Amino acid sequence: MVSAALSLLPENVLSRNPIVYFLLTDRFHAAGGAAWPVSTGENVGKFHGGNFSGITEKIHAGWFGALGVNAIWISAPYQQILGPATVDPFEHYAYHGYWPLDFTVPDARFGTGAEFGAMVDAAHAAGIRVVLDVVMSHPGYFDPPSLRATCADGALAEPAALRARWWGSDWVCMPGEGDTVPAPNAPTPPGHGLARFRTESEHHVTLPAFLAGKADSGAVHETATTVRGYLIGWLSAWVRTYGIDGFRCDSGKHVDLRTWRELKQACVTALADWKARHPAKRIDQAPFWMTGEVFGNGIARNDYHDSGFDSLINFSFQHEIATIFGDTDTGEDYPRSLALHRLDRLYARYATTLAAGHQVLSYLSSHDTVLCDQARTPYAAAALMLAPGGVQIFYGDESGRQHGPDTPVDPAQAARSDMNWATLDPARLAHWCRLGQFRSRHPAIATGVHTRLCVDPYVFSRTLPDSGDAVLVVLCHVGALDLLVESVFEEGTRLRDADGERHYTVCGGRVQVDIDGILLLERA
């Protein structure tokens, strides 16, 4: 049962100040502390054993709470194709959740429905929302092992006969085939040889034979239903059954905008229904939340924000921070000053642009590109966790997780290495926890007015006039400092640093502080 304290959590925290932790279930943690396989170029694409119960263990251990996280985004939980999509130069299985087979049941390699439900309940009890990665653009590859497993006799072997049981031409558009929606609303092909679901079609379809004959599937024939209708029904069922708080929608460009709007509407209804039926488990009365991957999107508002998305992934931040801080010697005055000047310009631009009311989710590391090299970019964590808008931590950002084996044919595999539980970096973890906890207490960081107070040292404030929330930050300074704070905090105000170990009182509009790199100042 949710405690009385948690029942008072602020509404719409994901709309005001999302702090989202993204993990791949298979690579995060195996329940019971089972050891990871030795990672090699041969097994980099195989399932490694992480599961729903492993996530639950880390929720109970307080891992996410210590980081100030208010939502966990997990890779798609539903069943993926059974076989590998490729075997050369390595066997590539759907451990990441992007090659769906059956949207209605959990993938047994991650755990059972009961274990998934226990994970969601544990997160909610800890005041943490659960966001699922979902795919509407494409099914998994044509996979004979998956299709044979759905045959009654289990022995059907001819590829042509198996293909006839797969998603038919009324369900999917194969690579190279024409689309049925005229520009500018036409979804783009997903690429990589994947078929595209015909979500824009108004043609009524029946279940493909492999799903109709699949004994453990929850898919049933629906009268007068489109591809869009089936997919929305299957995905919203996860919300209605488990109380899922939001979706991160993969491949936004490959699905028409109408489908995204209808998915959002169905999930808003489903979550409201779940909360009405489970008042003791709900965290708040906030509506369903949706963020999405629209490749190349930055911080500008676009049609997706008006088509069901509360937020979009910000692809620019990772590169901007690498440009600002990469290889910068912050011990030298001029390089440090120049980097901080550029960071302030980024913060000011973000705060001004996002003041229009839309939201983005910025990140340092990605499962599709690379992990941020925090040794070369020492202020990257602070730059992210103090950025306007929403933020996404990728599993291992906080712990010193390193890239896995190099796979030149598919470089992204290296960014999906196993979580480094045996080699945690305590100093880095403490730094991320301090930043995350500070951010979680202050929606002003995400949506407040950004004001630069001093160039060198770099001092800025974020304020929310309506609520009175305010913070003051000093970055990249070591030593004593006499800070003018009268524009942020009133005379006599008691202040503290983020750790709560040092307290100050505003006197004459100033406070005297001693800083070891970063000062995070808030009301005591």
Coordinates of C-alpha atoms in Angstrom, one line a residue:
M1 CA 0.0 0.0 0.0
V2 CA 1.2 3.5 -0.8
S3 CA 2.1 5.4 2.4
A4 CA 0.3 8.6 3.4
A5 CA 3.4 10.5 2.6
L6 CA 3.5 9.1 -1.0
S7 CA -0.2 9.8 -1.4
L8 CA 0.7 13.5 -1.2
L9 CA 3.2 13.4 -4.0
P10 CA 2.7 16.4 -6.3
E11 CA 0.5 15.9 -9.3
N12 CA 2.0 15.9 -12.8
V13 CA 5.6 15.5 -11.6
L14 CA 6.4 14.1 -15.1
S15 CA 5.0 17.2 -16.7
R16 CA 6.9 19.6 -14.3
N17 CA 10.2 17.9 -13.6
P18 CA 10.8 14.5 -15.2
I19 CA 13.9 12.7 -13.9
V20 CA 13.8 9.5 -15.9
Y21 CA 16.1 6.5 -15.5
F22 CA 16.4 4.4 -18.7
L23 CA 17.4 0.8 -18.4
L24 CA 17.5 -2.3 -20.6
T25 CA 15.9 -5.0 -18.5
D26 CA 18.2 -7.7 -19.9
R27 CA 21.4 -5.7 -19.0
F28 CA 20.5 -4.1 -15.7
H29 CA 20.3 -6.7 -13.0
A30 CA 19.5 -10.4 -12.5
A31 CA 17.5 -11.3 -9.4
G32 CA 19.5 -13.0 -6.7
G33 CA 22.8 -11.4 -7.9
A34 CA 23.4 -13.9 -10.7
A35 CA 26.7 -13.2 -12.4
W36 CA 26.8 -11.6 -15.9
P37 CA 28.3 -13.7 -18.7
V38 CA 31.8 -12.8 -19.7
S39 CA 31.1 -10.2 -22.4
T40 CA 32.7 -11.0 -25.8
G41 CA 32.2 -10.0 -29.4
E42 CA 30.4 -13.3 -29.9
N43 CA 27.7 -12.9 -27.2
V44 CA 27.3 -9.2 -27.2
G45 CA 23.9 -9.6 -29.0
K46 CA 22.5 -12.4 -26.8
F47 CA 20.3 -12.3 -23.7
H48 CA 22.4 -11.8 -20.6
G49 CA 19.9 -12.6 -17.9
G50 CA 18.6 -9.3 -16.5
N51 CA 14.9 -9.6 -15.4
F52 CA 11.9 -7.9 -13.9
S53 CA 12.7 -9.3 -10.5
G54 CA 16.2 -7.8 -10.7
I55 CA 14.7 -4.3 -11.2
T56 CA 12.4 -5.0 -8.2
E57 CA 15.4 -5.8 -6.0
K58 CA 17.1 -2.5 -6.9
I59 CA 13.9 -0.6 -6.2
H60 CA 13.7 -2.1 -2.8
A61 CA 17.4 -1.4 -2.2
G62 CA 16.7 2.3 -2.9
W63 CA 18.9 2.6 -6.0
F64 CA 16.5 4.8 -7.9
G65 CA 15.3 6.8 -4.9
A66 CA 18.9 7.7 -4.0
L67 CA 19.3 9.2 -7.5
G68 CA 16.1 11.4 -7.1
V69 CA 14.5 9.5 -10.0
N70 CA 10.8 9.8 -10.4
A71 CA 10.3 7.5 -13.3
I72 CA 11.9 4.3 -14.6
W73 CA 11.8 3.8 -18.3
I74 CA 12.3 0.1 -19.1
S75 CA 12.8 -1.7 -22.4
A76 CA 9.7 -3.3 -23.9
P77 CA 8.4 -6.1 -21.6
Y78 CA 6.3 -8.0 -24.2
Q79 CA 7.4 -11.1 -26.1
Q80 CA 10.1 -10.6 -28.7
I81 CA 11.0 -12.9 -31.6
L82 CA 12.7 -16.1 -30.3
G83 CA 15.6 -16.5 -32.8
P84 CA 18.4 -14.2 -33.7
A85 CA 17.8 -11.7 -36.5
T86 CA 21.4 -12.1 -37.7
V87 CA 24.2 -14.6 -37.0
D88 CA 27.1 -12.9 -38.7
P89 CA 29.4 -11.5 -37.3
F90 CA 27.4 -12.2 -34.1
E91 CA 24.0 -13.6 -33.1
H92 CA 21.7 -10.6 -32.5
Y93 CA 18.7 -11.4 -30.4
A94 CA 15.9 -9.0 -29.4
Y95 CA 17.2 -8.5 -25.8
H96 CA 16.6 -4.7 -26.3
G97 CA 12.9 -5.1 -27.0
Y98 CA 12.6 -3.6 -30.4
W99 CA 11.6 -6.7 -32.4
P100 CA 8.2 -7.6 -31.0
L101 CA 6.4 -10.9 -31.7
D102 CA 3.3 -10.9 -29.3
F103 CA 2.3 -7.6 -27.7
T104 CA -0.1 -9.3 -25.2
V105 CA 2.3 -11.4 -23.1
P106 CA 5.5 -10.8 -21.2
D107 CA 8.7 -12.2 -22.6
A108 CA 9.6 -15.2 -20.5
R109 CA 13.2 -14.3 -20.7
F110 CA 12.5 -11.2 -18.6
G111 CA 10.0 -13.0 -16.2
T112 CA 6.4 -13.6 -15.7
G113 CA 3.4 -11.3 -15.6
A114 CA 3.2 -11.6 -11.9
E115 CA 6.9 -10.6 -11.6
F116 CA 6.3 -7.7 -13.9
G117 CA 3.3 -6.6 -11.8
A118 CA 5.4 -6.9 -8.6
M119 CA 8.0 -4.6 -10.1
V120 CA 5.4 -2.0 -11.0
D121 CA 3.9 -2.2 -7.6
A122 CA 7.3 -1.8 -5.9
A123 CA 8.0 1.3 -8.0
H124 CA 4.7 2.9 -7.2
A125 CA 5.2 2.1 -3.5
A126 CA 8.5 3.9 -3.7
G127 CA 6.9 7.0 -5.4
I128 CA 8.4 6.1 -8.8
R129 CA 6.5 6.0 -12.0
V130 CA 7.0 3.3 -14.7
V131 CA 7.4 4.2 -18.3
L132 CA 7.5 1.4 -21.0
D133 CA 9.4 1.5 -24.2
V134 CA 6.8 0.6 -26.9
V135 CA 7.0 0.0 -30.6
M136 CA 4.1 0.7 -33.0
S137 CA 6.1 1.2 -36.2
H138 CA 7.2 -2.4 -36.9
P139 CA 7.0 -6.0 -35.8
G140 CA 10.1 -8.1 -35.3
Y141 CA 11.8 -9.8 -38.3
F142 CA 10.4 -12.8 -40.0
D143 CA 11.6 -15.5 -37.6
P144 CA 11.0 -19.2 -38.4
P145 CA 11.7 -20.4 -34.8
S146 CA 9.0 -18.0 -33.5
L147 CA 6.5 -19.2 -36.0
R148 CA 7.2 -22.9 -35.6
A149 CA 6.6 -22.4 -31.9
T150 CA 3.0 -21.2 -32.6
C151 CA 2.1 -24.2 -34.8
A152 CA -0.1 -26.8 -33.3
D153 CA 2.2 -29.7 -34.4
G154 CA 5.4 -27.7 -33.9
A155 CA 6.8 -29.3 -37.0
L156 CA 5.9 -26.9 -39.8
A157 CA 9.2 -26.3 -41.6
E158 CA 8.7 -24.9 -45.0
P159 CA 9.6 -21.2 -45.0
A160 CA 6.8 -20.3 -47.5
A161 CA 4.2 -22.0 -45.2
L162 CA 5.7 -20.2 -42.2
R163 CA 5.6 -16.8 -44.0
A164 CA 1.9 -17.3 -44.7
R165 CA 1.3 -17.4 -41.0
W166 CA 3.2 -14.2 -40.3
W167 CA 1.9 -10.6 -40.5
G168 CA 0.3 -10.4 -44.0
S169 CA 0.3 -7.5 -46.5
D170 CA -2.8 -6.1 -44.9
W171 CA -0.9 -5.7 -41.7
V172 CA 2.5 -4.6 -42.8
C173 CA 4.3 -2.8 -45.6
M174 CA 7.5 -4.5 -46.6
P175 CA 10.7 -2.6 -47.3
G176 CA 10.6 -1.0 -50.7
E177 CA 6.8 -1.1 -51.0
G178 CA 4.8 2.1 -51.4
D179 CA 2.9 3.7 -48.5
T180 CA -0.7 4.6 -48.5
V181 CA -0.6 8.0 -46.8
P182 CA 0.2 11.1 -48.9
A183 CA 2.9 13.6 -47.7
P184 CA 3.3 15.4 -45.4
N185 CA 1.7 13.0 -43.0
A186 CA 3.3 9.9 -44.5
P187 CA 5.3 7.8 -41.9
T188 CA 8.8 7.0 -43.1
P189 CA 10.0 3.4 -43.4
P190 CA 11.7 2.1 -40.2
G191 CA 14.8 0.8 -42.1
H192 CA 17.1 -2.1 -41.3
G193 CA 15.0 -4.4 -43.4
L194 CA 12.0 -4.1 -41.0
A195 CA 8.4 -4.2 -42.2
R196 CA 6.2 -1.3 -41.2
F197 CA 2.8 -1.7 -39.6
R198 CA 0.1 -0.1 -41.7
T199 CA -1.2 2.0 -38.8
E200 CA -2.6 4.6 -41.2
S201 CA -4.9 2.1 -43.0
E202 CA -8.6 2.0 -42.5
H203 CA -8.8 -1.5 -43.8
H204 CA -10.3 -4.0 -41.3
V205 CA -7.9 -6.9 -40.6
T206 CA -8.0 -10.3 -38.9
L207 CA -5.4 -11.8 -36.7
P208 CA -2.4 -13.3 -38.4
A209 CA -2.4 -17.1 -38.3
F210 CA 0.5 -17.3 -35.9
L211 CA -1.2 -15.2 -33.3
A212 CA -4.6 -16.9 -33.8
G213 CA -3.0 -20.3 -33.1
K214 CA -0.7 -19.2 -30.3
A215 CA -1.9 -20.9 -27.1
D216 CA -0.5 -18.4 -24.6
S217 CA -1.4 -15.2 -26.5
G218 CA -4.0 -12.8 -25.3
A219 CA -4.7 -11.6 -28.9
V220 CA -8.3 -12.3 -30.0
H221 CA -10.1 -11.5 -33.1
E222 CA -11.9 -8.1 -32.9
T223 CA -14.7 -7.3 -35.3
A224 CA -14.2 -4.4 -37.7
T225 CA -10.8 -3.5 -36.3
T226 CA -7.8 -1.9 -38.1
V227 CA -4.1 -2.5 -37.6
R228 CA -4.1 0.7 -35.5
G229 CA -7.0 -0.5 -33.4
Y230 CA -5.3 -3.8 -32.6
L231 CA -2.0 -2.3 -31.6
I232 CA -3.6 0.4 -29.5
G233 CA -5.7 -2.2 -27.7
W234 CA -2.7 -4.4 -27.0
L235 CA -0.5 -1.6 -25.7
S236 CA -3.2 0.2 -23.6
A237 CA -4.0 -3.2 -22.0
W238 CA -0.6 -3.0 -20.2
V239 CA -1.7 0.3 -18.7
R240 CA -5.2 -0.9 -17.7
T241 CA -3.7 -4.2 -16.2
Y242 CA -0.6 -2.9 -14.4
G243 CA -1.1 0.9 -14.0
I244 CA 1.8 1.8 -16.3
D245 CA 2.3 5.6 -16.0
G246 CA 3.7 6.4 -19.4
F247 CA 5.2 5.3 -22.7
R248 CA 8.4 6.2 -24.5
C249 CA 7.4 5.7 -28.1
D250 CA 10.0 4.3 -30.4
S251 CA 10.5 5.5 -34.0
G252 CA 8.0 8.3 -33.9
K253 CA 8.6 9.3 -37.5
H254 CA 7.5 5.8 -38.7
V255 CA 3.9 6.1 -37.4
D256 CA 1.3 8.5 -38.5
L257 CA 0.3 11.3 -36.1
R258 CA -3.4 10.2 -35.9
T259 CA -2.3 6.9 -34.4
W260 CA -0.1 8.6 -31.8
R261 CA -3.1 10.8 -30.8
E262 CA -5.4 7.8 -30.5
L263 CA -2.8 5.8 -28.5
K264 CA -2.5 8.6 -26.0
Q265 CA -6.3 9.0 -25.7
A266 CA -6.7 5.2 -25.1
C267 CA -3.9 5.2 -22.5
V268 CA -5.3 8.2 -20.6
T269 CA -8.6 6.4 -20.3
A270 CA -6.9 3.1 -19.3
L271 CA -4.7 4.7 -16.6
A272 CA -7.7 6.6 -15.1
D273 CA -9.6 3.3 -15.0
W274 CA -6.7 1.5 -13.3
K275 CA -6.3 4.3 -10.7
A276 CA -10.1 4.2 -10.0
R277 CA -9.9 0.5 -9.4
H278 CA -6.6 0.6 -7.3
P279 CA -6.8 3.7 -5.1
A280 CA -4.4 2.2 -2.5
K281 CA -1.7 1.7 -5.2
R282 CA -1.8 4.9 -7.2
I283 CA 0.8 7.6 -6.6
D284 CA -1.4 10.5 -7.7
Q285 CA -4.1 11.4 -10.1
A286 CA -1.8 12.6 -12.8
P287 CA -2.8 11.5 -16.4
F288 CA -0.9 9.2 -18.6
W289 CA 2.4 10.7 -19.9
M290 CA 4.0 10.1 -23.3
T291 CA 7.5 10.9 -24.6
G292 CA 8.8 9.9 -28.0
E293 CA 11.8 9.3 -30.2
V294 CA 11.6 11.5 -33.3
F295 CA 15.1 11.1 -34.6
G296 CA 17.0 14.4 -34.9
N297 CA 14.6 16.4 -32.8
G298 CA 16.0 19.1 -30.6
I299 CA 14.2 21.5 -28.3
A300 CA 11.8 23.2 -30.7
R301 CA 8.0 22.5 -30.5
N302 CA 6.6 20.5 -33.4
D303 CA 3.5 18.6 -34.6
Y304 CA 4.3 15.6 -32.3
H305 CA 3.8 17.8 -29.2
D306 CA 0.3 18.5 -30.6
S307 CA -0.4 14.8 -31.4
G308 CA -0.4 13.2 -27.9
F309 CA 3.2 13.7 -26.9
D310 CA 3.9 15.5 -23.6
S311 CA 7.6 15.3 -24.3
L312 CA 10.1 14.4 -27.0
I313 CA 13.7 13.1 -26.7
N314 CA 16.2 15.8 -27.2
F315 CA 18.9 14.5 -29.6
S316 CA 21.0 17.7 -29.5
F317 CA 22.1 17.8 -25.8
Q318 CA 24.5 14.9 -25.9
H319 CA 26.5 16.5 -28.8
E320 CA 26.2 20.0 -27.4
I321 CA 27.7 19.1 -24.1
A322 CA 30.5 17.1 -25.8
T323 CA 31.3 20.2 -27.8
I324 CA 31.2 22.5 -24.8
F325 CA 33.3 20.4 -22.3
G326 CA 35.1 17.8 -24.4
D327 CA 38.8 17.9 -23.6
T328 CA 38.4 21.3 -21.9
D329 CA 41.0 21.8 -19.1
T330 CA 38.7 23.3 -16.4
G331 CA 41.8 24.0 -14.4
E332 CA 42.9 26.7 -16.8
D333 CA 41.1 30.1 -16.5
Y334 CA 40.3 30.9 -20.2
P335 CA 39.2 27.4 -21.3
R336 CA 37.0 27.1 -18.2
S337 CA 35.5 30.5 -18.6
L338 CA 34.7 29.9 -22.3
A339 CA 33.1 26.5 -21.6
L340 CA 30.9 27.9 -18.9
H341 CA 29.9 30.9 -21.0
R342 CA 28.8 28.5 -23.7
L343 CA 26.9 26.4 -21.1
D344 CA 25.1 29.5 -19.9
R345 CA 24.1 30.3 -23.4
L346 CA 22.7 26.8 -23.8
Y347 CA 20.8 27.0 -20.5
A348 CA 19.3 30.4 -21.4
R349 CA 18.3 29.2 -24.9
Y350 CA 16.7 26.0 -23.4
A351 CA 14.8 27.9 -20.7
T352 CA 13.5 30.5 -23.1
T353 CA 12.4 28.0 -25.7
L354 CA 10.8 25.6 -23.3
A355 CA 8.9 28.5 -21.5
A356 CA 6.4 28.1 -24.4
G357 CA 5.1 25.1 -22.4
H358 CA 6.3 22.1 -24.3
Q359 CA 8.8 19.6 -22.9
V360 CA 11.9 17.7 -24.0
L361 CA 14.0 14.9 -22.4
S362 CA 17.8 15.5 -22.6
Y363 CA 20.5 12.8 -22.1
L364 CA 24.2 12.3 -22.0
S365 CA 24.4 8.6 -23.1
S366 CA 22.3 6.6 -25.4
H367 CA 21.7 3.0 -26.3
D368 CA 21.8 4.0 -30.0
T369 CA 25.0 5.9 -30.0
V370 CA 27.7 6.1 -27.2
L371 CA 28.2 6.4 -23.5
C372 CA 29.3 9.9 -22.3
D373 CA 33.0 9.9 -21.5
Q374 CA 32.8 11.6 -18.1
A375 CA 36.5 11.4 -17.6
R376 CA 36.9 13.8 -20.6
T377 CA 33.8 15.7 -19.7
P378 CA 34.0 16.1 -15.9
Y379 CA 31.1 18.5 -15.6
A380 CA 28.7 16.5 -17.8
A381 CA 26.6 15.2 -14.9
A382 CA 26.1 18.6 -13.5
A383 CA 25.4 20.1 -17.0
L384 CA 22.6 17.5 -17.5
M385 CA 21.1 17.5 -14.0
L386 CA 20.9 21.3 -13.9
A387 CA 19.5 21.6 -17.4
P388 CA 16.1 23.2 -18.1
G389 CA 13.5 20.7 -19.3
G390 CA 13.3 17.0 -18.5
V391 CA 16.4 14.7 -18.0
Q392 CA 17.1 11.1 -18.7
I393 CA 19.8 9.1 -16.9
F394 CA 21.0 6.1 -18.9
Y395 CA 21.8 3.1 -16.7
G396 CA 25.5 3.3 -15.7
D397 CA 25.9 7.0 -16.2
E398 CA 26.0 7.2 -12.4
S399 CA 28.2 4.2 -11.7
G400 CA 31.0 4.3 -14.2
R401 CA 29.7 1.6 -16.6
Q402 CA 32.1 1.2 -19.5
H403 CA 31.5 0.4 -23.2
G404 CA 31.2 -3.3 -24.0
P405 CA 33.1 -5.1 -26.8
D406 CA 33.6 -3.2 -30.0
T407 CA 31.4 -4.4 -32.8
P408 CA 32.2 -2.2 -35.9
V409 CA 29.3 -3.5 -37.9
D410 CA 26.9 -2.3 -35.1
P411 CA 28.7 0.2 -32.9
A412 CA 25.6 0.8 -30.7
Q413 CA 26.0 -2.7 -29.1
A414 CA 29.0 -1.4 -27.1
A415 CA 26.7 1.1 -25.3
R416 CA 24.5 -1.7 -24.0
S417 CA 27.0 -3.4 -21.8
D418 CA 26.0 -5.1 -18.5
M419 CA 25.5 -2.9 -15.5
N420 CA 28.7 -2.8 -13.5
W421 CA 27.5 -3.8 -10.1
A422 CA 30.9 -5.3 -9.2
T423 CA 32.9 -2.2 -10.1
L424 CA 30.8 0.8 -9.0
D425 CA 32.6 4.1 -8.8
P426 CA 31.6 5.4 -5.4
A427 CA 32.7 9.0 -6.0
R428 CA 30.7 9.3 -9.2
L429 CA 27.7 7.7 -7.7
A430 CA 27.7 10.1 -4.8
H431 CA 28.0 13.0 -7.2
W432 CA 25.0 11.8 -9.2
C433 CA 22.9 11.2 -6.1
R434 CA 23.6 14.7 -4.8
L435 CA 22.6 16.2 -8.1
G436 CA 19.6 14.0 -8.6
Q437 CA 18.2 14.6 -5.1
F438 CA 18.7 18.4 -5.5
R439 CA 16.9 18.4 -8.8
S440 CA 14.0 16.3 -7.5
R441 CA 13.3 18.9 -4.8
H442 CA 13.2 21.8 -7.2
P443 CA 10.9 22.0 -10.2
A444 CA 12.4 25.5 -10.8
I445 CA 15.5 23.7 -12.3
A446 CA 13.3 22.2 -15.0
T447 CA 10.8 25.0 -15.6
G448 CA 12.0 28.1 -13.8
V449 CA 13.4 31.4 -15.1
H450 CA 17.2 31.1 -15.8
T451 CA 19.3 34.1 -14.7
R452 CA 23.0 34.4 -14.9
L453 CA 24.3 36.3 -11.8
C454 CA 28.0 36.2 -12.4
V455 CA 30.3 35.3 -15.3
D456 CA 33.4 34.3 -13.4
P457 CA 32.9 32.4 -11.2
Y458 CA 29.8 31.1 -13.0
V459 CA 26.8 31.7 -10.9
F460 CA 23.1 31.3 -11.9
S461 CA 19.7 31.1 -10.4
R462 CA 16.4 29.3 -11.4
T463 CA 13.2 30.7 -10.0
L464 CA 9.5 29.9 -10.2
P465 CA 7.8 33.1 -9.1
D466 CA 4.4 31.4 -8.8
S467 CA 5.5 28.8 -6.3
G468 CA 8.4 30.6 -4.7
D469 CA 10.8 27.8 -5.5
A470 CA 14.4 29.1 -6.1
V471 CA 17.9 27.7 -6.3
L472 CA 21.3 29.2 -6.8
V473 CA 24.2 27.3 -8.4
V474 CA 28.0 28.0 -8.6
L475 CA 29.8 25.8 -11.1
C476 CA 33.5 25.0 -11.4
H477 CA 34.9 27.0 -8.5
V478 CA 37.2 26.0 -5.7
G479 CA 37.6 28.2 -2.6
A480 CA 35.9 30.9 -0.5
L481 CA 33.4 33.2 -2.2
D482 CA 31.3 36.2 -1.1
L483 CA 28.0 35.7 -3.0
L484 CA 25.5 38.4 -3.8
V485 CA 22.2 36.6 -3.5
E486 CA 19.7 39.4 -2.8
S487 CA 18.0 38.9 -6.2
V488 CA 17.1 35.3 -5.3
F489 CA 16.7 35.1 -1.5
E490 CA 15.4 37.6 0.9
E491 CA 17.3 39.1 3.8
G492 CA 17.6 36.8 6.8
T493 CA 16.7 33.7 4.7
R494 CA 18.3 30.5 6.1
L495 CA 20.0 28.6 3.3
R496 CA 21.9 25.3 3.0
D497 CA 24.0 23.4 0.4
A498 CA 22.5 20.4 -1.3
D499 CA 24.0 18.0 1.2
G500 CA 22.4 19.8 4.1
E501 CA 25.8 19.8 5.9
R502 CA 26.5 23.6 5.7
H503 CA 24.0 26.4 6.5
Y504 CA 24.1 30.1 5.8
T505 CA 22.0 33.1 6.5
V506 CA 21.5 36.0 4.0
C507 CA 23.0 39.1 5.6
G508 CA 23.3 42.3 3.7
G509 CA 22.1 40.5 0.6
R510 CA 25.1 38.2 0.7
V511 CA 26.4 34.9 2.0
Q512 CA 30.0 33.7 2.5
V513 CA 30.6 30.2 1.2
D514 CA 33.4 27.8 0.7
I515 CA 33.1 25.7 -2.5
D516 CA 34.8 22.5 -3.7
G517 CA 33.8 22.6 -7.4
I518 CA 30.0 22.9 -7.2
L519 CA 27.7 24.7 -4.8
L520 CA 24.0 23.9 -4.9
L521 CA 22.2 26.4 -2.7
E522 CA 18.5 26.1 -1.5
R523 CA 16.3 27.3 1.3
A524 CA 17.0 25.4 4.5

